[in-house]
Structure formats: C-alpha cells, structure tokens
Amino acid sequence: MEPPQYASRLAAPPQLFQGDVLERTGEIEAILERLYPYAYQNPEKYPYFVVLTQSCDLVEDNTRERKAEHITLAAVRPLHLFLEHEVAKLQTPELRELGICLTKDKQRFLNKVERLLSNEEYPFFYLHPAETTPFTEPMVAYLRVTFPLRTDSHYPVCLNAKRVELSPEFRAKLGWLTTLVFGRVATADFDPEERHKFARDFIEGIVEWRKAKALINQARQKGLSENLARLSPAQLRELVSSIDEKSHLEVVADIIAKHAREVWPQDEQQVELFRSRLLKDRALTESLSE
C-alpha cells in the first residue's frame, strides 16, 4: 500500500503551496534557459521541481498580497541518480571499473535508503510514484539544489506547471526538513516491512554486491596478488566473473530445502515455494546479514 503522500485533488481555486510538484513545461524551460542555463542543458537531472516556499507566503486574497518576493523551487531527480551517486561513494576506482560494491557496506547503504523512504535523510525528500503523479518512477527532491524565481513575474508559470500537491502532513514534513526544525512531524509513511522491501529492491537493482574475502581468495587461487588495487581491470573482471558467490541466506535456504526434499521427495514445487519464502523472510535476512 502506498503512503497517502499526495492530496486526492488539486486545490480550488488554483494556487501554489509548499510541496507542489511542478513539471518541466515549455514555459519553465524558457525561464531556465535565461536564468539557469545548466539546469536547462541537463533535463535528465531536472525533469521536475518542488516548491519550498512556505504556503502562507504564497497566498493572495482580498485582504493581503503575497509576502514572498521569490518562489524557491528545488530540483527533483530520478531515484536512480541518487543511488548511483551514493554507490560511487562506496567504491574505489577498481570497484567502480567492475561495477560492484563490497557487502561490508551493504547494511549501511540499506539503512540510508530506508531513512530516505521515511523522509528522514536530510537534505532529501522522497516522492513515490502514484496515479496522481506525472512521474512513474521514484523521485528525490534535492532541497539544497534550488532555483529562486520572482513571484511577481513567474507565479502564473509555476501555477500552470503544477501537477500534484502534497497532503497536509507531508507538506508539514517537507517544511520541517526545509527549515531544519529539530522535531519529527508524524506522517503515515511506508509500513516498516514494505519500506524495507522497497529499500532492498532499490539497492539490489543498482549495483552488484561482492564479498572482499571472496575476491581475495579467488586471487590467491589464481596466483594473483592479494592487493586488488594492483590488478589490471581485465584481471579484476576475470576474478569477479569466476566467483560463484551465494549470500549466507541463500546457503541456509539451500541447506533447509535439501532436508525438505528428503522429507517430501514427491513435492518439489512446495519445496521451492518454501525456499522462496525463506529468502523473503526479513527476520532471517537480518539475522544472517553480512
């Protein structure tokens, strides 16, 4: 079940609020080309934007004018760009050449992604795809990558680009992150089990994880140096491709499945289903985490 992150419908009459997601329209592009050429020239990094200016400063009615002289937009980028950047921090040049990370860093990386999904990883704000969003893949708002626009001349353009607005509680959480108020705003985020599953799927899909010990042992068997940094890219690739590595969880699941086949030799389908459920069991995964 997706978290109730977005309002079911846009406000009427139309107006801007903190947390509104704006699409990169032709009008927005024209502004970027004139004021922020780098963002204009890199649409893959700036496909959407989120409004950071407080809602109360954007409201205009019969009794008051808008307080905000500027509308501050933050860049919203695909989650895979965030993951790729974070993975690069875990890699040496040799590991980057191979496209792998070491499993010793896996749990720390998983924890970081889970914090992101709970919107507790400052300065980022996670946006999950939903039927109401203009994007179909997970996105991340970069709260420090901002683009101030003049309210008097750019408000209508931003309003025309608005595609979805956050629900009040998520708007409050974005405000908390934006202003660095040290207190947690209660929001109906992902169920812990679902959040953990999403995070594991994300980190498994972005890079291949290998044990350093397995690489070193394989190097010894092939008579190569144990100092991986001295090996050529070709030698490193050969080591990685020659390792038949299983996680602790897979080894345990295989052992249990082997004994299950001895008990139920005529029911291979049920044994495989049993093994599959073991691999998805969070408690077993955490107890055998590498």
Short mmCIF file of N, CA and C in Angstrom, two decimals, residues 16 28 31 34-36 53 58 66-73 147-159:
data_model
loop_
_atom_site.label_atom_id
_atom_site.label_comp_id
_atom_site.label_asym_id
_atom_site.label_seq_id
_atom_site.Cartn_x
_atom_site.Cartn_y
_atom_site.Cartn_z
N LEU A 16 -0.61 28.01 -5.43
CA LEU A 16 0.60 27.28 -5.11
C LEU A 16 0.73 27.06 -3.61
N ILE A 28 8.54 26.77 -18.20
CA ILE A 28 9.61 26.59 -17.21
C ILE A 28 10.96 26.52 -17.91
N ILE A 31 12.37 29.88 -18.79
CA ILE A 31 12.94 30.57 -17.63
C ILE A 31 14.31 30.00 -17.30
N ARG A 34 17.09 31.14 -19.58
CA ARG A 34 17.52 32.52 -19.36
C ARG A 34 18.26 32.69 -18.02
N LEU A 35 17.77 32.02 -16.96
CA LEU A 35 18.31 32.26 -15.62
C LEU A 35 19.26 31.16 -15.13
N TYR A 36 19.00 29.92 -15.52
CA TYR A 36 19.78 28.79 -15.02
C TYR A 36 20.15 27.87 -16.18
N THR A 53 8.95 27.29 -0.88
CA THR A 53 8.45 28.48 -0.20
C THR A 53 7.22 28.13 0.63
N LEU A 58 2.69 32.42 0.05
CA LEU A 58 2.29 32.39 -1.36
C LEU A 58 0.81 32.71 -1.55
N ARG A 66 0.76 38.64 -1.61
CA ARG A 66 1.72 37.58 -1.31
C ARG A 66 2.95 38.18 -0.62
N LYS A 67 3.40 37.52 0.45
CA LYS A 67 4.57 38.00 1.18
C LYS A 67 5.86 37.70 0.44
N ALA A 68 5.91 36.54 -0.17
CA ALA A 68 7.17 36.06 -0.77
C ALA A 68 7.51 36.82 -2.04
N GLU A 69 8.70 37.39 -2.08
CA GLU A 69 9.16 38.03 -3.31
C GLU A 69 9.66 37.00 -4.31
N HIS A 70 10.05 35.85 -3.78
CA HIS A 70 10.57 34.79 -4.65
C HIS A 70 9.86 33.47 -4.34
N ILE A 71 9.70 32.65 -5.37
CA ILE A 71 9.25 31.28 -5.23
C ILE A 71 10.49 30.40 -5.36
N THR A 72 10.83 29.69 -4.31
CA THR A 72 12.03 28.84 -4.34
C THR A 72 11.64 27.43 -4.76
N LEU A 73 12.22 26.99 -5.86
CA LEU A 73 11.99 25.62 -6.35
C LEU A 73 13.22 24.77 -6.06
N PHE A 147 16.26 26.95 -7.05
CA PHE A 147 16.12 27.92 -8.14
C PHE A 147 15.08 28.96 -7.75
N PRO A 148 15.51 30.11 -7.20
CA PRO A 148 14.56 31.16 -6.86
C PRO A 148 14.02 31.85 -8.13
N LEU A 149 12.71 32.01 -8.17
CA LEU A 149 12.05 32.71 -9.27
C LEU A 149 11.25 33.87 -8.69
N ARG A 150 11.12 34.95 -9.45
CA ARG A 150 10.39 36.11 -8.95
C ARG A 150 8.89 35.82 -8.91
N THR A 151 8.29 36.09 -7.76
CA THR A 151 6.87 35.82 -7.59
C THR A 151 6.01 36.66 -8.54
N ASP A 152 6.35 37.95 -8.67
CA ASP A 152 5.50 38.84 -9.46
C ASP A 152 5.42 38.44 -10.93
N SER A 153 6.51 37.89 -11.49
CA SER A 153 6.51 37.56 -12.91
C SER A 153 6.40 36.06 -13.21
N HIS A 154 6.74 35.21 -12.23
CA HIS A 154 6.80 33.76 -12.52
C HIS A 154 5.72 32.93 -11.83
N TYR A 155 4.91 33.55 -10.97
CA TYR A 155 3.87 32.80 -10.28
C TYR A 155 2.92 32.09 -11.27
N PRO A 156 2.40 32.79 -12.29
CA PRO A 156 1.48 32.11 -13.23
C PRO A 156 2.13 30.93 -13.96
N VAL A 157 3.42 31.07 -14.29
CA VAL A 157 4.12 29.98 -14.98
C VAL A 157 4.22 28.76 -14.06
N CYS A 158 4.56 28.99 -12.80
CA CYS A 158 4.67 27.89 -11.84
C CYS A 158 3.31 27.24 -11.61
N LEU A 159 2.28 28.07 -11.53
CA LEU A 159 0.94 27.53 -11.31
C LEU A 159 0.50 26.67 -12.49
#
